[in-house]
Coordinates of C-alpha atoms and ligand atoms in Angstrom, one line a residue:
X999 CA -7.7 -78.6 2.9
X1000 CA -9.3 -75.7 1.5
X1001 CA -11.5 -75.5 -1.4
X1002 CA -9.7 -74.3 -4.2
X1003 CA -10.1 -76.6 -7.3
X1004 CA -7.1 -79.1 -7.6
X1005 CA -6.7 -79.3 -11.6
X1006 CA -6.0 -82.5 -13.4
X1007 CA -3.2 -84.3 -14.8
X1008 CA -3.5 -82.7 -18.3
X1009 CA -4.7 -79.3 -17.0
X1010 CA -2.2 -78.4 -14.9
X1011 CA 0.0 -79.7 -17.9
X1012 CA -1.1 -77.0 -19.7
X1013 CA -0.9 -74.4 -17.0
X1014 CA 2.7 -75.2 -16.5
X1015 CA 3.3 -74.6 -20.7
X1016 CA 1.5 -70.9 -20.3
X1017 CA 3.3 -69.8 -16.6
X1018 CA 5.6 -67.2 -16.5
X1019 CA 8.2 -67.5 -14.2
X1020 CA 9.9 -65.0 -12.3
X1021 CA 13.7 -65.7 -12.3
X1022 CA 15.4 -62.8 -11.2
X1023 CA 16.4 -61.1 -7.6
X1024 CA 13.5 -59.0 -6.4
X1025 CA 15.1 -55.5 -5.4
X1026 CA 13.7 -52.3 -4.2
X1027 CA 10.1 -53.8 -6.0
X1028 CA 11.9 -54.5 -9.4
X1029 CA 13.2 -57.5 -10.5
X1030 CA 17.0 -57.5 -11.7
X1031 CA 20.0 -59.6 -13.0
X1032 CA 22.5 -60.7 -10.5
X1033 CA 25.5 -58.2 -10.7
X1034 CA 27.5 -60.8 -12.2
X1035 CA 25.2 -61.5 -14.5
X1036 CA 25.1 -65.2 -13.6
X1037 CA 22.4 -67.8 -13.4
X1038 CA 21.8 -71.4 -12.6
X1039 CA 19.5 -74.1 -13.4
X1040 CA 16.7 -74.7 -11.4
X1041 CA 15.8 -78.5 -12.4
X1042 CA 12.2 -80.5 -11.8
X1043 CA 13.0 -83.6 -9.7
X1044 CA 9.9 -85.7 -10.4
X1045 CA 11.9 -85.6 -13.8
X1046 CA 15.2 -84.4 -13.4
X1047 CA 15.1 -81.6 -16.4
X1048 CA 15.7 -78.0 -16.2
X1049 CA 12.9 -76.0 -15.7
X1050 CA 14.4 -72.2 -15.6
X1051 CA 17.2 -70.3 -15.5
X1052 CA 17.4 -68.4 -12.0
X1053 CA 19.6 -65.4 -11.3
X1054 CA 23.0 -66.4 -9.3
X1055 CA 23.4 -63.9 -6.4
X1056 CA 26.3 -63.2 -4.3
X1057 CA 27.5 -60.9 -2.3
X1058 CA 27.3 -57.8 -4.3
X1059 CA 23.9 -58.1 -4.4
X1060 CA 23.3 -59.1 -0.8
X1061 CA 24.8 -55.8 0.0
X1062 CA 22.4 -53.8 -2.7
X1063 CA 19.3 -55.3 -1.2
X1064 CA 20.3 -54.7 2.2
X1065 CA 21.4 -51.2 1.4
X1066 CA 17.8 -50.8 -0.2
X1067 CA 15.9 -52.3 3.2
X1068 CA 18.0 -50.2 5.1
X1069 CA 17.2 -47.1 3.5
X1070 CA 13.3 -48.1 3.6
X1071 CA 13.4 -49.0 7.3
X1072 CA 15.6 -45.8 8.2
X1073 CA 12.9 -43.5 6.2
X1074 CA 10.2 -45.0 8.3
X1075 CA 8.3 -45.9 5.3
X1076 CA 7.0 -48.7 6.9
X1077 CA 7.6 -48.6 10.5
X1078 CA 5.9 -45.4 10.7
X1079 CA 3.4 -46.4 9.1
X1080 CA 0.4 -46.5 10.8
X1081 CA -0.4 -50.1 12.3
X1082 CA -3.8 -50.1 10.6
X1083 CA -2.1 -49.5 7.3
X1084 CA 0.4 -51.9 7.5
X1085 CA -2.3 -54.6 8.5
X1086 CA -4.3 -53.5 5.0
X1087 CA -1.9 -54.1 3.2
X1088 CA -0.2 -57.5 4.4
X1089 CA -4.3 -58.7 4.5
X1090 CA -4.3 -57.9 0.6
X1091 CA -1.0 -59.7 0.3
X1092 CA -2.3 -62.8 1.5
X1093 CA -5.5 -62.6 -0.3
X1094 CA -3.7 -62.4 -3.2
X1095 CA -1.4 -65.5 -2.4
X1096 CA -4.7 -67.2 -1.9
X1097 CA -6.4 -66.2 -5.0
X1098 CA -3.3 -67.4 -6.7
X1099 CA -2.8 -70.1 -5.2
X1100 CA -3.3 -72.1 -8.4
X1101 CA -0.7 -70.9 -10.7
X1102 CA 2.2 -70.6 -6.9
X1103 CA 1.2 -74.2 -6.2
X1104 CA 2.0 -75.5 -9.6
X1105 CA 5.4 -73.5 -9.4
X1106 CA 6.2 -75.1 -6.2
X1107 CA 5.0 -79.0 -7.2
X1108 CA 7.4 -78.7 -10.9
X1109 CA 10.1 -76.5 -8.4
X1110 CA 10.1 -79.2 -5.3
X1111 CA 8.8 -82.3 -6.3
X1112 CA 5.8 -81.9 -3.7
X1113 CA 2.3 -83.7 -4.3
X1114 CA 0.5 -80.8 -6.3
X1115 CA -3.3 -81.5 -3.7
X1116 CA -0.2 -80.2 -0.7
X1117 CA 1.0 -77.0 -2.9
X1118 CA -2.5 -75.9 -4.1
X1119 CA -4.6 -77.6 -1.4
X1120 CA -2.2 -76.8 1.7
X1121 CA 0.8 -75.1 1.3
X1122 CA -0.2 -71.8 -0.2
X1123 CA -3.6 -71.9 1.6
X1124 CA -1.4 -72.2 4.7
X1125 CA 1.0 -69.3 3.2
X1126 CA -1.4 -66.8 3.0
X1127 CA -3.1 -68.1 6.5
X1128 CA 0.3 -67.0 8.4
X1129 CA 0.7 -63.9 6.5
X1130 CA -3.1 -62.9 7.4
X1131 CA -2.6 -63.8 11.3
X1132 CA 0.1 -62.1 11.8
X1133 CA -0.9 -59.0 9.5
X1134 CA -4.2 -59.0 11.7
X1135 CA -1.8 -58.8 14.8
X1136 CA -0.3 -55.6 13.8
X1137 CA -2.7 -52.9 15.1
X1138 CA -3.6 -55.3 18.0
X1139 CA -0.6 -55.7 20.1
X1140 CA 0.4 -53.4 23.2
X1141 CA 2.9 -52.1 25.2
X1142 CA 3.4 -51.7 29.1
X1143 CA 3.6 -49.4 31.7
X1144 CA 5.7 -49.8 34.3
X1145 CA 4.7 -49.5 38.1
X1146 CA 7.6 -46.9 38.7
X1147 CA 7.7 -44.6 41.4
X1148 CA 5.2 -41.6 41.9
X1149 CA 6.6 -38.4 40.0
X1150 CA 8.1 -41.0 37.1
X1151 CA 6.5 -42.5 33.8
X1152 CA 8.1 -45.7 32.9
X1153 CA 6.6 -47.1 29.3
X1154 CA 8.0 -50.3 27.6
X1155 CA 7.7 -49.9 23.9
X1156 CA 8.2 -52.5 21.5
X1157 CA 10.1 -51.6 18.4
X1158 CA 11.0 -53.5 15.1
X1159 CA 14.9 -54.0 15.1
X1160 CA 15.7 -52.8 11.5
X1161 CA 16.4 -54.8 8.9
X1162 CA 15.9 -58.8 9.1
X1163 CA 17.6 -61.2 6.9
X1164 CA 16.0 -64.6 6.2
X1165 CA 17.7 -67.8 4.9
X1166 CA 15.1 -71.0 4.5
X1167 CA 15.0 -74.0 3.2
X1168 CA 13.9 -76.1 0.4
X1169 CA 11.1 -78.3 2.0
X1170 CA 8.0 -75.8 2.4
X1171 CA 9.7 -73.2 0.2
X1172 CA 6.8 -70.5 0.6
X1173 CA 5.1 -71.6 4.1
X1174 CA 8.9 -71.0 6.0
X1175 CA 9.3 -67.9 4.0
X1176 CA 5.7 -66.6 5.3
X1177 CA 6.6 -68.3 8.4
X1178 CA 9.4 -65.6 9.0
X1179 CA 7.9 -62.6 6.9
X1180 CA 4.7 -62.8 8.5
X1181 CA 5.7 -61.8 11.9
X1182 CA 8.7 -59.5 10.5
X1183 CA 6.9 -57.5 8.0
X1184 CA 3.8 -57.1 10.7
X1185 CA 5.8 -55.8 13.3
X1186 CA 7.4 -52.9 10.7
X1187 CA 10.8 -54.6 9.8
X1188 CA 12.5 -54.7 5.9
X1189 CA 13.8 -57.8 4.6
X1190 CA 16.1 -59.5 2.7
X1191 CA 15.5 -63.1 2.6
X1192 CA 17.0 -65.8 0.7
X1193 CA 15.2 -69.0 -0.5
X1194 CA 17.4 -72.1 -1.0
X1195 CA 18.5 -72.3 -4.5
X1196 CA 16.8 -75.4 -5.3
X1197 CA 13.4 -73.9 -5.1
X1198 CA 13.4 -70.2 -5.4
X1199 CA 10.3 -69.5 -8.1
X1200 CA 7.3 -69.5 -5.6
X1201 CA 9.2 -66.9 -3.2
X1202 CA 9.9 -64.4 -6.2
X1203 CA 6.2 -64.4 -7.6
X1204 CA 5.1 -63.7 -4.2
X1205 CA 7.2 -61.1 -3.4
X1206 CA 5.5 -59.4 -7.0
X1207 CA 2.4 -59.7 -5.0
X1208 CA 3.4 -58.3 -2.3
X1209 CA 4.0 -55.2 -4.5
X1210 CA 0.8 -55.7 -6.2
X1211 CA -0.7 -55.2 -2.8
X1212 CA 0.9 -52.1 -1.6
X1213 CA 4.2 -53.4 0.4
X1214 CA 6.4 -50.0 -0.2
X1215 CA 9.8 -51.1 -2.7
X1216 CA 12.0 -51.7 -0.7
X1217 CA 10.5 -53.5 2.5
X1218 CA 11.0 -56.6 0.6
X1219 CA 14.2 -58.2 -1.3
X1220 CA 15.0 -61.4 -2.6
X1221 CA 18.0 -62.4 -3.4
X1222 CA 18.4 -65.8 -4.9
X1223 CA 21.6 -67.8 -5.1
X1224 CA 23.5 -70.6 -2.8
X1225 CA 24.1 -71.1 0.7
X1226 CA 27.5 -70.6 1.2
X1227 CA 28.0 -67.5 -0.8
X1228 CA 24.5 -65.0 -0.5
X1229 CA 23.7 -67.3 2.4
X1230 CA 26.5 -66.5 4.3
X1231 CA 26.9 -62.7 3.2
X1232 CA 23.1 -62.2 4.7
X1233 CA 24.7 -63.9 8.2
X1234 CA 27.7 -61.8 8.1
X1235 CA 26.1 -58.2 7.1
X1236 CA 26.9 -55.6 9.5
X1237 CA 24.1 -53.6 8.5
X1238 CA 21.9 -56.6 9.5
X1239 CA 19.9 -56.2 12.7
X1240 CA 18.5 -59.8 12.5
X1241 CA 19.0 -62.8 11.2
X1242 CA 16.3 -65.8 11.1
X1243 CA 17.4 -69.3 9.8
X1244 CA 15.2 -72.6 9.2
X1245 CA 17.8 -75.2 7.7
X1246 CA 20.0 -77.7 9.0
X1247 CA 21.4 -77.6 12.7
X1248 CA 25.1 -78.0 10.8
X1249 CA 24.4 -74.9 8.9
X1250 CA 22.5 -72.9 11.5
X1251 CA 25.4 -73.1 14.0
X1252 CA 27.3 -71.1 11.1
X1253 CA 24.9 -68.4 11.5
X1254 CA 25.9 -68.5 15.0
X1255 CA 30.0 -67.9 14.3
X1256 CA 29.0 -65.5 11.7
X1257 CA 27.2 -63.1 14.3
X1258 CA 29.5 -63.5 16.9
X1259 CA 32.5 -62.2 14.2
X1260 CA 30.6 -59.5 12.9
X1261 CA 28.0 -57.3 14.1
X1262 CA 26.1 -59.4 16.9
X1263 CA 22.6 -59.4 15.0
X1264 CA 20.0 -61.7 16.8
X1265 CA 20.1 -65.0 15.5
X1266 CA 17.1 -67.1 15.6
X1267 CA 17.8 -70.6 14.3
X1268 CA 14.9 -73.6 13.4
X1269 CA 16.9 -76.2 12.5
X1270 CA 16.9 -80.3 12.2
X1271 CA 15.2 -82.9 14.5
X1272 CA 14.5 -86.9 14.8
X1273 CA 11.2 -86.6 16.5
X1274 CA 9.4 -89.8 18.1
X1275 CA 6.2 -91.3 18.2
X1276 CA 5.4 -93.0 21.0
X1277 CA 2.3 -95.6 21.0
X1278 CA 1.2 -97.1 24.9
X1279 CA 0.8 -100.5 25.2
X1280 CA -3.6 -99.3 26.4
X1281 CA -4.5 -98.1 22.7
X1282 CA -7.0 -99.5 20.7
X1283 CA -7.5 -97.2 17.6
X1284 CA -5.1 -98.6 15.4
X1285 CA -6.4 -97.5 12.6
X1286 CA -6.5 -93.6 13.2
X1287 CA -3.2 -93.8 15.3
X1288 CA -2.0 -95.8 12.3
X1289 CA -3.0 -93.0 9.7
X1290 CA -1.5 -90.4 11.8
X1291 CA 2.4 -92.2 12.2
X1292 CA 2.0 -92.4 8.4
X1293 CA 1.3 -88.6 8.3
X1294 CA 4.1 -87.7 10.6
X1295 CA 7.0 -90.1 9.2
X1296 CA 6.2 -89.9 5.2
X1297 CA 4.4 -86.8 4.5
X1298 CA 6.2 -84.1 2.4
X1299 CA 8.4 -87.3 1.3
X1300 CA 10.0 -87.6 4.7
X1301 CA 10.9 -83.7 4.0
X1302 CA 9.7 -82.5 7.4
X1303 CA 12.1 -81.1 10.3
X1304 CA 9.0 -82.2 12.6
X1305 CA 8.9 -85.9 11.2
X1306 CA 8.4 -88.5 13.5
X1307 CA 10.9 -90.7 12.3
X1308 CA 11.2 -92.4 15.5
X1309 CA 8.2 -95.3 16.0
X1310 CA 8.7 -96.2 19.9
X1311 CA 5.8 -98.8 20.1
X1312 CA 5.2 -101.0 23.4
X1313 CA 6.2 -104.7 22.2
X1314 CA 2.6 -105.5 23.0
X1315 CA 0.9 -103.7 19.7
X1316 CA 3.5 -103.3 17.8
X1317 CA 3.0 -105.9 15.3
X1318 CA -1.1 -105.0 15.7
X1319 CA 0.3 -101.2 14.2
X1320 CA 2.9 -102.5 12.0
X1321 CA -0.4 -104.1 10.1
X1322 CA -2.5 -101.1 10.1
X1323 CA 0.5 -99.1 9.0
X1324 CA 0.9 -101.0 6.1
X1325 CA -3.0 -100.9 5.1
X1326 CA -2.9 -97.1 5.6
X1327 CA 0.3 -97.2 3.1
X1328 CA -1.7 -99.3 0.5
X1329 CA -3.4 -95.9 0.1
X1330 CA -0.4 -93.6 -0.6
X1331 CA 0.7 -93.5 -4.2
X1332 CA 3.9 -92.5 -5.2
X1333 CA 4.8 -91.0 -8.1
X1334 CA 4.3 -87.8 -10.9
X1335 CA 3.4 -85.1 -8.2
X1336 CA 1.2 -83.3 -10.9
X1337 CA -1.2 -86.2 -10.2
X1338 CA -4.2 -85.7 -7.8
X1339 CA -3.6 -89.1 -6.8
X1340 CA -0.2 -88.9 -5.7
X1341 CA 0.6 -88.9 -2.1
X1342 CA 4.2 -89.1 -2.2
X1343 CA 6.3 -86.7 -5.1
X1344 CA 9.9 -86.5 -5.6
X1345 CA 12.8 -85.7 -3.4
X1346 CA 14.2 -82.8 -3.9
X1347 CA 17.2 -83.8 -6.1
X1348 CA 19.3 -86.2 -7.0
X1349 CA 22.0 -85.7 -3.9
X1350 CA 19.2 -85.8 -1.9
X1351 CA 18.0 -89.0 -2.8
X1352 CA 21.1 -90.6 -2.9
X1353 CA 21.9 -89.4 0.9
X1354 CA 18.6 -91.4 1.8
X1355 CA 19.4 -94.1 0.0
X1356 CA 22.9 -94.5 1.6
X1357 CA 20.8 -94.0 5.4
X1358 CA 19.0 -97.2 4.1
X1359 CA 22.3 -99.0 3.9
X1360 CA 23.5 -98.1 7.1
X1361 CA 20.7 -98.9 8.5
X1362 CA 20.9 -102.7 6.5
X1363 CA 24.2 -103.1 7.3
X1364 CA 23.3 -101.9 10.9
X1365 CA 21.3 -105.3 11.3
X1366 CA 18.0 -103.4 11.1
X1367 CA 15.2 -105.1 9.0
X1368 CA 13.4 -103.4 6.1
X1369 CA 10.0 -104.2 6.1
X1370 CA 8.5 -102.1 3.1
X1371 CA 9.9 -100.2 0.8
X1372 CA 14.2 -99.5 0.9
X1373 CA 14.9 -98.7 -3.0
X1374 CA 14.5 -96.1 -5.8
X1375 CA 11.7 -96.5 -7.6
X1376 CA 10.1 -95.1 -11.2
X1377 CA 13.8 -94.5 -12.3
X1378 CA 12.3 -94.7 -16.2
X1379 CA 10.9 -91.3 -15.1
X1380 CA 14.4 -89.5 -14.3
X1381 CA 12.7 -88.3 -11.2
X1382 CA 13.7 -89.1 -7.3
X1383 CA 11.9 -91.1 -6.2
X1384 CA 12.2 -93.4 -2.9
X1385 CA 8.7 -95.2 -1.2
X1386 CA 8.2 -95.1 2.4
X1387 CA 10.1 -97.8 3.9
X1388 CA 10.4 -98.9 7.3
X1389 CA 12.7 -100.7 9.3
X1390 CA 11.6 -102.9 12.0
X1391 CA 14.2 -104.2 15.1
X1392 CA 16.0 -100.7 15.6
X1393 CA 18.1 -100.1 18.1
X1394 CA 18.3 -95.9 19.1
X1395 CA 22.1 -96.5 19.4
X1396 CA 21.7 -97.0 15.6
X1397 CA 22.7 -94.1 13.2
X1398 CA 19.4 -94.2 11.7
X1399 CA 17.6 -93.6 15.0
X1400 CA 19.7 -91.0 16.0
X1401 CA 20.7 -89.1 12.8
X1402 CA 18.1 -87.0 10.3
X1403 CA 17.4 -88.4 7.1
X1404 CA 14.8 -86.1 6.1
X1405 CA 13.2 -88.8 3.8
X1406 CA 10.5 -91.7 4.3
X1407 CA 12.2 -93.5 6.3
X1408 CA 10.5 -94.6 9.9
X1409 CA 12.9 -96.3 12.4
X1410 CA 10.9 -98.8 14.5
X1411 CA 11.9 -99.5 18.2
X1412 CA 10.3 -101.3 21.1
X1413 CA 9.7 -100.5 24.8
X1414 CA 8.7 -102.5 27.8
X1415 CA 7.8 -99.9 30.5
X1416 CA 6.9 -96.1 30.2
X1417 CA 10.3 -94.9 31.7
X1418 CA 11.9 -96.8 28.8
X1419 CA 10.0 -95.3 26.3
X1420 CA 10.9 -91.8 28.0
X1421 CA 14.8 -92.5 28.0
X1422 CA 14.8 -93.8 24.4
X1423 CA 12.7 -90.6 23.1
X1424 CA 14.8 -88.4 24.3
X1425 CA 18.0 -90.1 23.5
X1426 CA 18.9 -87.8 20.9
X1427 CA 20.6 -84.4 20.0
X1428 CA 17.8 -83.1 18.8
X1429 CA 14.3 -82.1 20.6
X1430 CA 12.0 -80.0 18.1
X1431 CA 8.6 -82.3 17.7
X1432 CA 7.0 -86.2 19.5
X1433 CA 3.5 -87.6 19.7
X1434 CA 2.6 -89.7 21.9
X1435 CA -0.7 -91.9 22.1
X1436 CA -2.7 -93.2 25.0
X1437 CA -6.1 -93.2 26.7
X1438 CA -4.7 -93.2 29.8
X1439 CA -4.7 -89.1 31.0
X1440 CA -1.8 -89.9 33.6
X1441 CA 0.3 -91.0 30.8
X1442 CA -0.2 -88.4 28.7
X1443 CA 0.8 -85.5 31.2
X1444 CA 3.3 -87.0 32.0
X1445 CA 5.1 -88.0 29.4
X1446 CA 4.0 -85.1 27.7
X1447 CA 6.3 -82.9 30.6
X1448 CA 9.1 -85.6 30.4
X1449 CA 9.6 -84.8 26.8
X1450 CA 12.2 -82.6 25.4
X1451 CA 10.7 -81.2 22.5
X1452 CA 9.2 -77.8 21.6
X1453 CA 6.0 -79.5 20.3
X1454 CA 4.3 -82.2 21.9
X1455 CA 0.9 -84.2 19.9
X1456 CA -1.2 -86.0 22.6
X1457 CA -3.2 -88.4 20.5
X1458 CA -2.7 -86.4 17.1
X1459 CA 0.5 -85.9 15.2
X1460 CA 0.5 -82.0 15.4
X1461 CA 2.6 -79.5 15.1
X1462 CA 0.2 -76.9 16.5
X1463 CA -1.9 -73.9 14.6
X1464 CA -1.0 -70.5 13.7
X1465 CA -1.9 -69.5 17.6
X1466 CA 1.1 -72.1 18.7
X1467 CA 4.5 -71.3 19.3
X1468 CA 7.2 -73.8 16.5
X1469 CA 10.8 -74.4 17.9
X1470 CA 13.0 -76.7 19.3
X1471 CA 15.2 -78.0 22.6
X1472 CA 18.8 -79.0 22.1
X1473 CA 20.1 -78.8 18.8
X1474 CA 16.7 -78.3 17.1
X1475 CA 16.1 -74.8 17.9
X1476 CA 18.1 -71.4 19.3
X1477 CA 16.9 -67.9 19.8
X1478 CA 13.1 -68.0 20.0
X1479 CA 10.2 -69.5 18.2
X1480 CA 7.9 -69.2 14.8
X1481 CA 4.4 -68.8 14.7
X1482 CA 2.1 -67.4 17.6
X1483 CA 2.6 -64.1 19.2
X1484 CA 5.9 -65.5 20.6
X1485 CA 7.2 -65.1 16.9
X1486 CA 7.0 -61.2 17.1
X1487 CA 9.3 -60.9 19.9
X1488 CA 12.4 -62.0 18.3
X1489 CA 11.6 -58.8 15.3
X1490 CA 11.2 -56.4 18.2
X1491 CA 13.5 -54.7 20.0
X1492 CA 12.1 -53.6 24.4
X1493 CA 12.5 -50.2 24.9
X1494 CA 12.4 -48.4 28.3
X1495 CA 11.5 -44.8 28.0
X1496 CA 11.7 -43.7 31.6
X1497 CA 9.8 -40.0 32.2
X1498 CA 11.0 -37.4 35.2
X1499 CA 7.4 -35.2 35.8
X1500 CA 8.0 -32.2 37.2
X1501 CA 7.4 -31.6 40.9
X1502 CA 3.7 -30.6 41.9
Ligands
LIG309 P1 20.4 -76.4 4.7 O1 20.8 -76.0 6.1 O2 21.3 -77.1 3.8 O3 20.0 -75.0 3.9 C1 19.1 -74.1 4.5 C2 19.4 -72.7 3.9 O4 20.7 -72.3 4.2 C3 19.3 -72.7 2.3 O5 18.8 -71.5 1.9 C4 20.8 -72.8 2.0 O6 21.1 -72.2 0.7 C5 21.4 -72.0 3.1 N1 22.9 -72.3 3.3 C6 23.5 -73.5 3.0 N2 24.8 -73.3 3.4 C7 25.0 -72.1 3.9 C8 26.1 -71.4 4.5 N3 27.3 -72.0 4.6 N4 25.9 -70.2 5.0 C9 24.6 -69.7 5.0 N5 23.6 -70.2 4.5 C10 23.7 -71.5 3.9 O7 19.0 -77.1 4.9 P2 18.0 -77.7 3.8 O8 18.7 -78.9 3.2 O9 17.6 -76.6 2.8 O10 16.8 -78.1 4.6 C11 16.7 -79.2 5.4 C12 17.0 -78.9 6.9 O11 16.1 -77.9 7.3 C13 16.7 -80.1 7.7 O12 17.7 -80.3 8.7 C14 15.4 -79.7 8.4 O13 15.1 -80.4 9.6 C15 15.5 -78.3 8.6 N6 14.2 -77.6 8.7 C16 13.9 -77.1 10.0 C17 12.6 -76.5 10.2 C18 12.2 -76.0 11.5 O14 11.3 -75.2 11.6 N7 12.9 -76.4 12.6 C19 11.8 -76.4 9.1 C20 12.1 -76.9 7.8 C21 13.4 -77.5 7.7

């Protein structure tokens, strides 16, 4: 949490009535109409109503903005530019997201639905964080020399590769975008990046800001629109040298067909997961461990690639963490996410919701047991709304142990002995994120190892820091990582540059 003031109810009310909203595709630093002049309705989903009008890109104007980065990556404008510079200016960038993070946080609560003490407390804090840590990176990082043989200079340069397209999603619209420009821009790449369509309006005021703070037009482009039309012409431009995708693994493998039919770019894909939470029968902390499931499963609304939707408790404590899961939930409020108070906002739309509401079905119908929660609620409002619910006896042969809902929805399932609990946590496609909890140090490395996931939380639901590498085994992940040094190798291309001296 940070300390920028949270504003009330009936302030941010009138905050909202005064923003203006940037609503068309951010080109060579100007804002434009789509070339077809058409636009869509961005709607609110803690209500349902339309907010704005956003421009409709497509493929026309995929090819304009990368056309612009192209020419501002081939003129050196900002690769040339001197480290130091480039570090300047991305460090005023995210001071400005920060001092703004006010009026970007209420765009993102009436865009997404999200709890407004996440957007202005957390998101945009966290935003400008990632843009400032890699930005500090920039004049800091170093090549190699090579132990070649006497009468020879071997260096190995890091370069950026060109121009990087971006496609994110809709759960942490501006944290994934920073989570992909931070590293890119730092390293001297242009960009075109696409936001999902469902919650473009914090990614376009922040690209103005990028502008405000000295980022050459050009370096950055936004084009808004949907998946399968700008989405798809950013993974198939052949005058794209990268590609970086957070979204669904169904989606991401696309960006793997559309690469290997077109130009080849480096794909790096973040994609789904059904992460688990394992508790050891030798805990005694319910409480805390408690408070940190309920973080993991139902924060963000269950929006969360990382969520531990998975509960694999030892039969001994489980009903002992059942009851301090459902006092730690007595705390979390659903409802209008411009409220301080609320813990829980809105899913993102009404599809959405009524996907997670058909996952509760199945898992009914599945012979699973719903223990809290398991219907729409505050329906009067328009909004989409579903409270945390939790299903007790699940088996992880069930669909709703094994497939992502991407809502609050926590599957519960038992375990006997610590190989069990192993097997059944990584019985699943997918491998990005687990906890585990124990005081025992023997069971924490080791399950910790036996794991396959990218992150692992000992004791903690975590997904790591800035410093950390973010990405997934199996079908969570491909390509490389975000976050962490690690991040910048994926927007850099090794060179050798192998020197003959000239004999003594
Ligand atoms: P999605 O895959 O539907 O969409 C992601 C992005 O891809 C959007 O911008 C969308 O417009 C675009 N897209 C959709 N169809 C496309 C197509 N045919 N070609 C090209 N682009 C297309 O995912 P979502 O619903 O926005 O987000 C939820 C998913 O994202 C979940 O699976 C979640 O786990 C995952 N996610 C992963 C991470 C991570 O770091 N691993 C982080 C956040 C979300």
């Amino acid at each position: 949490m940070t300390d920028i003031m949270i504003p009330a109810i009936e302030e941010a009310r009138a905050e909202i009535a005064s923003l203006s909203l940037r609503t068309r595709l951010f080109i060579g630093g100007e804002f434009r109409e789509a070339a077809s002049g058409r636009r869509y309705v961005t709607e609110n989903p803690a209500s349902g109503r339309p907010i704005a009008e956003v421009a409709e890109g497509g493929p026309a104007d995929v090819d304009a903005a990368v056309a612009v980065a192209r020419r501002a990556a081939d003129d050196g404008r900002w690769s040339r530019r001197n480290p130091g510079d480039r570090k300047r200016i991305l460090v005023r960038w995210a001071n400005l997201i920060e001092s703004n993070a006010r009026e970007l946080g209420l765009i993102e609560t009436i865009d997404a639905g999200k709890p407004i003490t996440d957007t202005v407390g957390l998101d945009m804090p966290e935003t400008a964080a990632c843009i400032r840590w890699h930005a500090e990176a920039a004049d800091k990082t170093y090549g190699q020399v090579a132990p070649s043989p006497e009468g020879t200079v071997a260096t190995i340069v890091r370069e950026p590769v060109g121009v990087v397209g971006a496609v994110i999603p809709w759960n942490y619209p501006a944290q994934m975008a920073a989570w992909k420009l931070g590293p890119a821009l730092a390293t001297g790449n242009t960009v075109v990046i696409k936001p999902a369509s469902t919650t473009s309006l914090s990614l376009l005021r922040i690209a103005e800001l990028g502008t405000e703070a000295g980022i050459p037009d050009g370096v950055l482009n936004v084009v808004t629109g949907p998946g399968d039309t700008v989405g798809e012409a950013i993974g198939r431009h052949p005058d794209l040298d990268a590609v970086a995708f957070t979204g669904s693994t169904e989606v991401g493998r696309r960006f793997l067909h559309y690469a290997a039919e077109t130009n080849l770019k480096r794909v790096l894909l973040e994609l789904g997961g059904k992460s688990p939470q394992l508790v050891f029968p030798d805990v005694t902390d319910f409480e805390t461990i408690a408070a940190n499931v309920a973080i993991a499963v139902f924060w963000n609304m269950g929006e969360n690639c990382s969520a531990g939707s998975r509960l694999i408790v030892h039969r001994s404590v489980k009903d002992r963490l059942l009851q301090a899961v459902a006092a730690e939930l007595a705390a979390w409020r659903v409802g209008d996410p411009l409220d301080p108070a609320t813990r829980i906002g809105a899913l993102i739309s009404r599809g959405h919701m009524e996907r997670v509401l058909h996952y509760i079905e199945v898992g009914r119908s599945e012979g699973a047991r719903v223990v809290t929660g398991g219907s729409r609620i505050l329906e009067e409002t328009g909004g989409y709304f579903v409270p945390p619910t939790i299903f007790d006896g699940v088996r992880n042969d069930m669909r709703i142990a094994q497939e992502e809902i991407f809502g609050p929805v926590l599957s519960v399932i038992e375990f006997e002995a610590e190989a069990e609990a192993v097997a059944i946590a990584n019985d699943t496609p997918y491998g990005l994120a687990a906890s585990l909890y124990t005081q025992d140090l023997n069971v924490a490395h080791r399950v910790a190892r036996d794991l396959r996931a990218g992150v692992i939380g000992v004791n903690a639901y975590s997904e790591g820091d800035m410093t950390t590498p973010f990405g997934g085994y199996k079908l969570s992940g491909f390509g490389g990582h975000d976050k962490s040094l690690h991040a910048h190798d994926q927007y850099t291309e090794t060179k050798t540059i192998w020197i003959q001296l000239a004999a003594r």
